[in-house]
CSV table of C-alpha atoms and ligand atoms in Angstrom, one decimal:
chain,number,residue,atom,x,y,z
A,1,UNK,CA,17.3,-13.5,4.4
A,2,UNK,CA,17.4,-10.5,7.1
A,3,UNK,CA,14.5,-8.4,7.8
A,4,UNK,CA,11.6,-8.0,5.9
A,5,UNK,CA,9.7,-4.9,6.1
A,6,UNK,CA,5.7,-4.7,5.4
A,7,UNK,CA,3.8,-1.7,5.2
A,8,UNK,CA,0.6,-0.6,2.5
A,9,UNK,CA,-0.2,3.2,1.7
A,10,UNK,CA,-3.9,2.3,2.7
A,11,UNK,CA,-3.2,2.2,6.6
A,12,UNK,CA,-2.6,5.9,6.1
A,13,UNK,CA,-6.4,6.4,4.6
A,14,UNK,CA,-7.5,5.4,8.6
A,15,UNK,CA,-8.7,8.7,9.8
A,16,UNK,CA,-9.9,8.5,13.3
A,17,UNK,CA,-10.6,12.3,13.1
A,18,UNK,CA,-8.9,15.8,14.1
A,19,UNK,CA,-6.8,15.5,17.1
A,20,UNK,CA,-6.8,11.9,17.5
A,21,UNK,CA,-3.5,10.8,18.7
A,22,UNK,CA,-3.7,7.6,16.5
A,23,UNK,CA,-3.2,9.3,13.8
A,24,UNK,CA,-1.6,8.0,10.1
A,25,UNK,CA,1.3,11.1,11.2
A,26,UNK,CA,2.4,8.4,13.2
A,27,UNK,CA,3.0,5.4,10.3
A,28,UNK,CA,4.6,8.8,8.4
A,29,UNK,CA,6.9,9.1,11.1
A,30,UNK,CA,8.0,5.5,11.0
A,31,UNK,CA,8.4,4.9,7.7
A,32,UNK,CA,10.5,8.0,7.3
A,33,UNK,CA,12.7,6.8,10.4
A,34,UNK,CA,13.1,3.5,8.7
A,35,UNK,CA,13.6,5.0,4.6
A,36,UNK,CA,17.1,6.0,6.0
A,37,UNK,CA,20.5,4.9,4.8
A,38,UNK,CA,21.2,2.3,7.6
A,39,UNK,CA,18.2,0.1,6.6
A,40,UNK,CA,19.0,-0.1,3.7
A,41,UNK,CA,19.5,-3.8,3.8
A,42,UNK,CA,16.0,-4.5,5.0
A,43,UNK,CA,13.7,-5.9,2.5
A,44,UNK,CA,10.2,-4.4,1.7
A,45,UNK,CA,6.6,-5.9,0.8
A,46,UNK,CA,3.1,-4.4,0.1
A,47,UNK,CA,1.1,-6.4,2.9
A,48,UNK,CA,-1.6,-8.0,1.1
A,49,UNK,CA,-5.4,-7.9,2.4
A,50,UNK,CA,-6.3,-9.9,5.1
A,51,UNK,CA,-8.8,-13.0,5.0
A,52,UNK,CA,-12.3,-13.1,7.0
A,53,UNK,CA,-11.6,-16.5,7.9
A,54,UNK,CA,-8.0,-14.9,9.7
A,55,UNK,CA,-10.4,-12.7,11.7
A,56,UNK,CA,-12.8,-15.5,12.4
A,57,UNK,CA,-9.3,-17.4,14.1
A,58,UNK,CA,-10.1,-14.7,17.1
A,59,UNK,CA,-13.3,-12.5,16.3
A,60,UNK,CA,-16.7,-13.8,16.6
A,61,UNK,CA,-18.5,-13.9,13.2
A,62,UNK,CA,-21.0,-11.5,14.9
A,63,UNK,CA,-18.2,-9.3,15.6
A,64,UNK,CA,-16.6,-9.5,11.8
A,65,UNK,CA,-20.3,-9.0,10.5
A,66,UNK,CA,-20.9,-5.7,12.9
A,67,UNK,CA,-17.6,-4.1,11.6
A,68,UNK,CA,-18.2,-4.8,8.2
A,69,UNK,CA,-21.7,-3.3,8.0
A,70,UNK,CA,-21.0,-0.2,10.2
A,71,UNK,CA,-17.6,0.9,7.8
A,72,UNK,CA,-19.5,4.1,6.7
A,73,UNK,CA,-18.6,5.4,2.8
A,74,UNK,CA,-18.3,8.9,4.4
A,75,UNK,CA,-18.0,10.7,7.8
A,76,UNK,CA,-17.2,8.8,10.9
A,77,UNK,CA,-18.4,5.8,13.2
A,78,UNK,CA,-17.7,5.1,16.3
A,79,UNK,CA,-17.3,1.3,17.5
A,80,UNK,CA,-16.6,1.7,21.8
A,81,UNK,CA,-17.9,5.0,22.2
A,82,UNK,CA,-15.4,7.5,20.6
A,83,UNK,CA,-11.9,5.8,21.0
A,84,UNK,CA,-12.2,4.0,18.6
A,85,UNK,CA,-13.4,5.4,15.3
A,86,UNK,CA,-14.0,4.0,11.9
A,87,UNK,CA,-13.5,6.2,8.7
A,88,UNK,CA,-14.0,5.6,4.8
A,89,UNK,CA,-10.8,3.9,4.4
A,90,UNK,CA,-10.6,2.2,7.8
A,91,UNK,CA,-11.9,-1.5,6.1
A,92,UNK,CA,-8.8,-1.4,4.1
A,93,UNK,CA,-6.3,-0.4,6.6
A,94,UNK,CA,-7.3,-2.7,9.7
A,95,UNK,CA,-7.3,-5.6,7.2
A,96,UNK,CA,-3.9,-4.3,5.2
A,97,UNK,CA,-2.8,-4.9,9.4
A,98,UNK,CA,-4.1,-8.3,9.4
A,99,UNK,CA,-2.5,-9.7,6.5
A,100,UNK,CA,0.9,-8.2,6.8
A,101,UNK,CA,1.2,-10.1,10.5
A,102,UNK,CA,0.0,-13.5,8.3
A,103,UNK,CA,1.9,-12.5,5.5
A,104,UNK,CA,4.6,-11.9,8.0
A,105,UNK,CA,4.0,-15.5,9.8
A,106,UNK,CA,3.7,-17.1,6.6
A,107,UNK,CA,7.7,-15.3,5.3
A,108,UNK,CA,9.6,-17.0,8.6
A,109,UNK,CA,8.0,-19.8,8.3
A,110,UNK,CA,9.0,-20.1,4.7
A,111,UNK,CA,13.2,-19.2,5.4
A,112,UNK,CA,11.9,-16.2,3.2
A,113,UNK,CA,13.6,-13.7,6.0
A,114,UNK,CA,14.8,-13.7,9.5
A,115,UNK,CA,12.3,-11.9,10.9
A,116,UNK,CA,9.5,-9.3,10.3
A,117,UNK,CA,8.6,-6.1,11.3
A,118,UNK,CA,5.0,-4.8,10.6
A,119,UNK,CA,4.9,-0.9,9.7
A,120,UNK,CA,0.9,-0.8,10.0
A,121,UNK,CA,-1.9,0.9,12.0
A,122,UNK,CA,-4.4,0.9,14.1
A,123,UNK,CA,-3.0,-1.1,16.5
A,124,UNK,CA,-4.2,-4.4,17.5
A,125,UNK,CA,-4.0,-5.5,20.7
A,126,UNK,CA,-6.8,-4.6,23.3
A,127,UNK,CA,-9.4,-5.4,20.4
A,128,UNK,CA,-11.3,-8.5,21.8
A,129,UNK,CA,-13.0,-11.1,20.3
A,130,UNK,CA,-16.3,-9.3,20.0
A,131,UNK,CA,-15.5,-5.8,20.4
A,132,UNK,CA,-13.5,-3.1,19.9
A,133,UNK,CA,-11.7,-1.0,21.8
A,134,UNK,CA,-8.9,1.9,23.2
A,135,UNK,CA,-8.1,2.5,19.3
A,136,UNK,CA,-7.8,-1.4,18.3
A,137,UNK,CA,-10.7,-3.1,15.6
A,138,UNK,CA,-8.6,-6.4,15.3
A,139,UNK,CA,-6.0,-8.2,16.8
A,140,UNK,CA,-3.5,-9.2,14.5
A,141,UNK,CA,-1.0,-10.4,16.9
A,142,UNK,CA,-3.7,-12.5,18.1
A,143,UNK,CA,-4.7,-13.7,14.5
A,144,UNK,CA,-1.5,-14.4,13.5
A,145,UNK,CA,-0.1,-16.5,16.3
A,146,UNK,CA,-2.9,-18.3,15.5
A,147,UNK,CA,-2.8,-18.3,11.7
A,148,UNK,CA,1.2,-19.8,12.6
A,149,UNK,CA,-0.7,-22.6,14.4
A,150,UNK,CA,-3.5,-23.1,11.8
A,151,UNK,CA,-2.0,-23.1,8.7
A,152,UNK,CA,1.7,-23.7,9.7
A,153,UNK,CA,1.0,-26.3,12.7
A,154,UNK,CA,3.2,-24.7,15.1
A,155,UNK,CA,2.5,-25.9,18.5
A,156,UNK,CA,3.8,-23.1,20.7
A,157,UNK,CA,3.6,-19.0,19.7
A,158,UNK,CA,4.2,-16.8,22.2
A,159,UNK,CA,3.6,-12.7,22.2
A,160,UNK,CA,6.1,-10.1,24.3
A,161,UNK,CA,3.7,-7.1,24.1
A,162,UNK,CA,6.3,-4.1,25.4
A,163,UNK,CA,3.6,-1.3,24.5
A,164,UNK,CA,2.9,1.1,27.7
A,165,UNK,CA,-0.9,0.0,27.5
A,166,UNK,CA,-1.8,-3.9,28.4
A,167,UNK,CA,-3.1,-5.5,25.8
A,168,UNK,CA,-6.1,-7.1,27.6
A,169,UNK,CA,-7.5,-8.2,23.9
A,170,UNK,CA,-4.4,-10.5,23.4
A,171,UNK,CA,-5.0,-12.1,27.1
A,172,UNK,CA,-8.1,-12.6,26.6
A,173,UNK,CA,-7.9,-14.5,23.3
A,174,UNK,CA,-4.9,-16.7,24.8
A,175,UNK,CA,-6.3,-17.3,28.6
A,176,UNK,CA,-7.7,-21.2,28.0
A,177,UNK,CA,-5.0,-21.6,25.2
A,178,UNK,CA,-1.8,-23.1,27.1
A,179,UNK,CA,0.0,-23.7,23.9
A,180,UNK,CA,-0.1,-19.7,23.5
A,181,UNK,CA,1.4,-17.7,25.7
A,182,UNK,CA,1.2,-13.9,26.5
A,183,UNK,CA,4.1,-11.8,28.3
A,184,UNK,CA,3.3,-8.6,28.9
A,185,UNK,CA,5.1,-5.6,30.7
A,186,UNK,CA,3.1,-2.0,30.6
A,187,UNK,CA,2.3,0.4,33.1
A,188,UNK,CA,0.0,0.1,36.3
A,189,UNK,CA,-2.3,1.3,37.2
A,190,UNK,CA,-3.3,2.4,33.9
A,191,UNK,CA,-5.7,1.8,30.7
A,192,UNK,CA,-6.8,-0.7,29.9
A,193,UNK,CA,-7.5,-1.5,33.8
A,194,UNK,CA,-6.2,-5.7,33.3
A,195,UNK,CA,-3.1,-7.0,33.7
A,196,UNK,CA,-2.3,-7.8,36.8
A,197,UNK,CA,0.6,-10.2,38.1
A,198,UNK,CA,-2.9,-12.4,39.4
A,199,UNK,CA,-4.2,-13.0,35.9
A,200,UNK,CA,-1.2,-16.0,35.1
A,201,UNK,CA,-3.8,-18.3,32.2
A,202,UNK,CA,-4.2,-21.9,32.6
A,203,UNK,CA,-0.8,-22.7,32.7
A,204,UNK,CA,1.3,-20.0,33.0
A,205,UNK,CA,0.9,-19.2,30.1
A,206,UNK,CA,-0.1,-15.1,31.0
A,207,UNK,CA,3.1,-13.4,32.3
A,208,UNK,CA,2.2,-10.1,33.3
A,209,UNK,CA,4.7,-7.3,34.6
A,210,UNK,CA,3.1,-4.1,35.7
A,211,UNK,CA,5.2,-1.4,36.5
A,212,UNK,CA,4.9,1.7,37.8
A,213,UNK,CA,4.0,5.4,36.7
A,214,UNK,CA,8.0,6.5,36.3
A,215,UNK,CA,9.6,3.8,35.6
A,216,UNK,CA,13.0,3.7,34.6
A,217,UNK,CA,15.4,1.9,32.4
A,218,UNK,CA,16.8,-0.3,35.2
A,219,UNK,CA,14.0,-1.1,36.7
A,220,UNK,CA,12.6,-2.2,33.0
A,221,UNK,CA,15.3,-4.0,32.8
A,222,UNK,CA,15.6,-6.3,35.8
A,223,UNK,CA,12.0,-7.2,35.8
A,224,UNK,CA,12.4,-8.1,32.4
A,225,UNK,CA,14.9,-10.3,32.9
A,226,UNK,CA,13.6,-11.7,36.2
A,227,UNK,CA,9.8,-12.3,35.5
A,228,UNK,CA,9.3,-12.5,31.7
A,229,UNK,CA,12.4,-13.8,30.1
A,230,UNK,CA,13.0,-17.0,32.2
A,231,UNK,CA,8.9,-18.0,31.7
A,232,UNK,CA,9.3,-17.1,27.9
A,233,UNK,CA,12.6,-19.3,27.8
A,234,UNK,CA,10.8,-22.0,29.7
A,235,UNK,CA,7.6,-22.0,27.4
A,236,UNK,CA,10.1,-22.5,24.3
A,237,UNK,CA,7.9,-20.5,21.5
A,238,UNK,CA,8.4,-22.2,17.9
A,239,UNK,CA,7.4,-18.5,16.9
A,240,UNK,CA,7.7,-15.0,18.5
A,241,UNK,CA,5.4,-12.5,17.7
A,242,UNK,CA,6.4,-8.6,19.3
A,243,UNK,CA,3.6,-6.2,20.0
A,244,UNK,CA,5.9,-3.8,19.1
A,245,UNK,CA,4.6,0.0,20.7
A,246,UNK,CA,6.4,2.4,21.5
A,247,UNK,CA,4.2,4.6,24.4
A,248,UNK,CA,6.4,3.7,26.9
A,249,UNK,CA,9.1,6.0,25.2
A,250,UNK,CA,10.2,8.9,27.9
A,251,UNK,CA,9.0,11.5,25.0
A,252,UNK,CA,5.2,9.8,24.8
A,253,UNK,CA,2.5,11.8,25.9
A,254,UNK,CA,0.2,9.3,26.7
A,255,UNK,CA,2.6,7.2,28.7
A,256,UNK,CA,4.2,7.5,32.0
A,257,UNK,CA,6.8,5.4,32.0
A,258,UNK,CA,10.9,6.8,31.1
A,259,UNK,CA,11.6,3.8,28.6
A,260,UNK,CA,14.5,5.1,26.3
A,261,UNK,CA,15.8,4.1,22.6
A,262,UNK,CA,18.5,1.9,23.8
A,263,UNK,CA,15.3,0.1,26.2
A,264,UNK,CA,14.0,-1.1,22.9
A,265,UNK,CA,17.4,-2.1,21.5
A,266,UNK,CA,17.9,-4.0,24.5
A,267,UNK,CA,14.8,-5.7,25.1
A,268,UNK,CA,14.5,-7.1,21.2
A,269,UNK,CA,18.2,-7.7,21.6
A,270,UNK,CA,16.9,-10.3,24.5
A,271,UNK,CA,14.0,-11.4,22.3
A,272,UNK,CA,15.9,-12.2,19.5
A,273,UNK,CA,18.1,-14.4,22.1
A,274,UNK,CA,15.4,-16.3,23.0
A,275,UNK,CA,13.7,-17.0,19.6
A,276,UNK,CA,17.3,-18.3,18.5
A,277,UNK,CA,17.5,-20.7,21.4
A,278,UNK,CA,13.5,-22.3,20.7
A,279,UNK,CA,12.4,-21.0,17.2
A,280,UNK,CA,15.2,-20.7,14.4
A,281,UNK,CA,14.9,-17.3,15.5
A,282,UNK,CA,11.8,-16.8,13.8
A,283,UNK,CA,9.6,-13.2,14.6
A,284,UNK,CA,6.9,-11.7,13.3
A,285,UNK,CA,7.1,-7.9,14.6
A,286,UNK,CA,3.8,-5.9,14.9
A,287,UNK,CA,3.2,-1.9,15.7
A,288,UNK,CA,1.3,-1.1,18.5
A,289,UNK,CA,0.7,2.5,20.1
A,290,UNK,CA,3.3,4.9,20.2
A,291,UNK,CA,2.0,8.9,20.2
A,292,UNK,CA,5.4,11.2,20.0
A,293,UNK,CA,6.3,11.1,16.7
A,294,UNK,CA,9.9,11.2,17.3
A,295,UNK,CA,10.0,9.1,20.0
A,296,UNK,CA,8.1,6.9,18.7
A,297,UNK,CA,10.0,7.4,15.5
A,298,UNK,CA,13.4,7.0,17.3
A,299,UNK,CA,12.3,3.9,19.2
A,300,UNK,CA,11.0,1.9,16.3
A,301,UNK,CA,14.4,2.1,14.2
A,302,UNK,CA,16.2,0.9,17.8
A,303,UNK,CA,14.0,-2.0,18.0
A,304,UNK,CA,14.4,-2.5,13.8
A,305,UNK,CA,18.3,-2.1,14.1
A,306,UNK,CA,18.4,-5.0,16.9
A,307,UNK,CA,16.1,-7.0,14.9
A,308,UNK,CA,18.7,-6.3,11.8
A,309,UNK,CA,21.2,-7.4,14.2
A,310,UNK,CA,23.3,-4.0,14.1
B,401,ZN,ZN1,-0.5,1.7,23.9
């Protein structure tokens, strides 16, 4: 047991193109940060390709079909007008991302390891059913809470999405489902535009915390603890999936929030707490954005040292 680590050398062969700030640098940057000495304990896996029936839990088969056709053998293609950019070896790396979150879902469930963290890219989380979008082609925070339900029959997954960007994808997919629930802190106003304290699901089950350009660690903190924590304790997830990004890091060019290393140590710290209380502790960690390589370098081995429980 402990943490289990999945990553694949294909989500490096994702080349959205020169000066891209998604860029596989960044999955260099993490696995580097997590290759040293103090994670030594953590256990590693190749994540294994991803199913089209796991897209088809969240995408449209129109959607599925679209991607699939337009992944070019050379050059480029755009999908939502230039942020988001498919390359030769883009296929492989979106679904190496989908199957290490089931893979991942699949590991707790199974007492094979505490909890997960997902070393994989693009991100995720503002893809939508049918489209993509701001750098995402699929959700696999999305498709794996509801692989856990699917295959698993879980009853209640819940998402904490602490990445600077709302992830209006993940919303989206979980608005009618009030057995899913969707917590969300990132800055506002800001990309993707959604997210406001307003948009609360059909039970609750949206938490959204927006927070302003600036914000600081204390601030984080007590909004945090006072507006997604107790709604997250109350929904009592049998499984907690982390949209793990890092772009609210004080170093992030992107971002404009002042989250720091010991933010992300914190706030899985408080994560951890409440899967322990409601799901044997059980998470399935997933990278999101992140665009300084050493902050977002530094703030992934905080939030990997919590979930190691060091
Ligand atoms: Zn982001």
């Amino acid at each position: 047991m402990g943490t289990l680590i999945y990553t694949h050398r294909a989500c490096l062969d994702h080349l959205p193109g020169p000066g891209h700030p998604e860029s596989p640098a960044r999955l260099v940057a993490v696995l580097e940060a997590l290759r040293s000495p103090e994670f030594a304990r953590a256990a590693w896996r190749e994540a294994p390709l991803g199913t089209i029936e796991q897209l088809l839990l969240i995408h449209t088969p129109a959607y599925v079909d679209e991607v699939e056709s337009l992944a070019p053998d050379e050059g480029h293609q755009a999908l939502d007008g230039g942020d988001t950019v498919m390359s030769p070896g883009t296929w492989e790396a979106v679904m190496r991302c989908v199957g290490a979150a089931c893979a991942g879902v699949d590991a707790v469930v199974a007492h094979e390891a505490d909890n997960v963290f997902c070393a994989t890219r693009p991100c995720g989380h503002h893809a939508e059913a049918d489209r993509a979008m701001g750098f995402c082609v699929f959700n696999q925070a999305a498709i794996a809470a509801a692989h856990a339900q699917r295959a698993h029959g879980l009853e209640r997954v819940a998402v904490v999405d602490f990445d600077v960007h709302h992830g209006n994808g993940t919303q989206n997919s979980f608005f009618r489902h009030p057995d899913r629930f969707y917590g969300s802190c990132h800055q506002a106003p800001f990309y993707p535009g959604t997210g406001s304290r307003h948009e609360s699901g059909v039970a609750g089950n949206i938490v959204n915390v927006p927070l302003a350009r600036g914000c600081d660690s204390a601030t984080f903190r007590s909004r945090m603890a006072a507006e997604l924590l107790p709604a997250l304790r109350k929904f009592a997830p049998e499984l907690l999936i982390i949209s793990a990004g890092f772009d609210a890091h004080q170093k992030d060019p992107l971002g404009g929030l002042n989250f720091t290393d010991d933010d992300y140590h914190w706030i899985t710290h408080e994560l951890l707490a409440v899967a322990d209380a409601s799901a044997h502790g059980r998470v399935v960690s997933i990278l999101e954005g992140g665009y300084s390589l050493e902050g977002l370098a530094s703030g992934t081995a905080a939030h990997v040292r919590a979930l190691m429980r060091s």
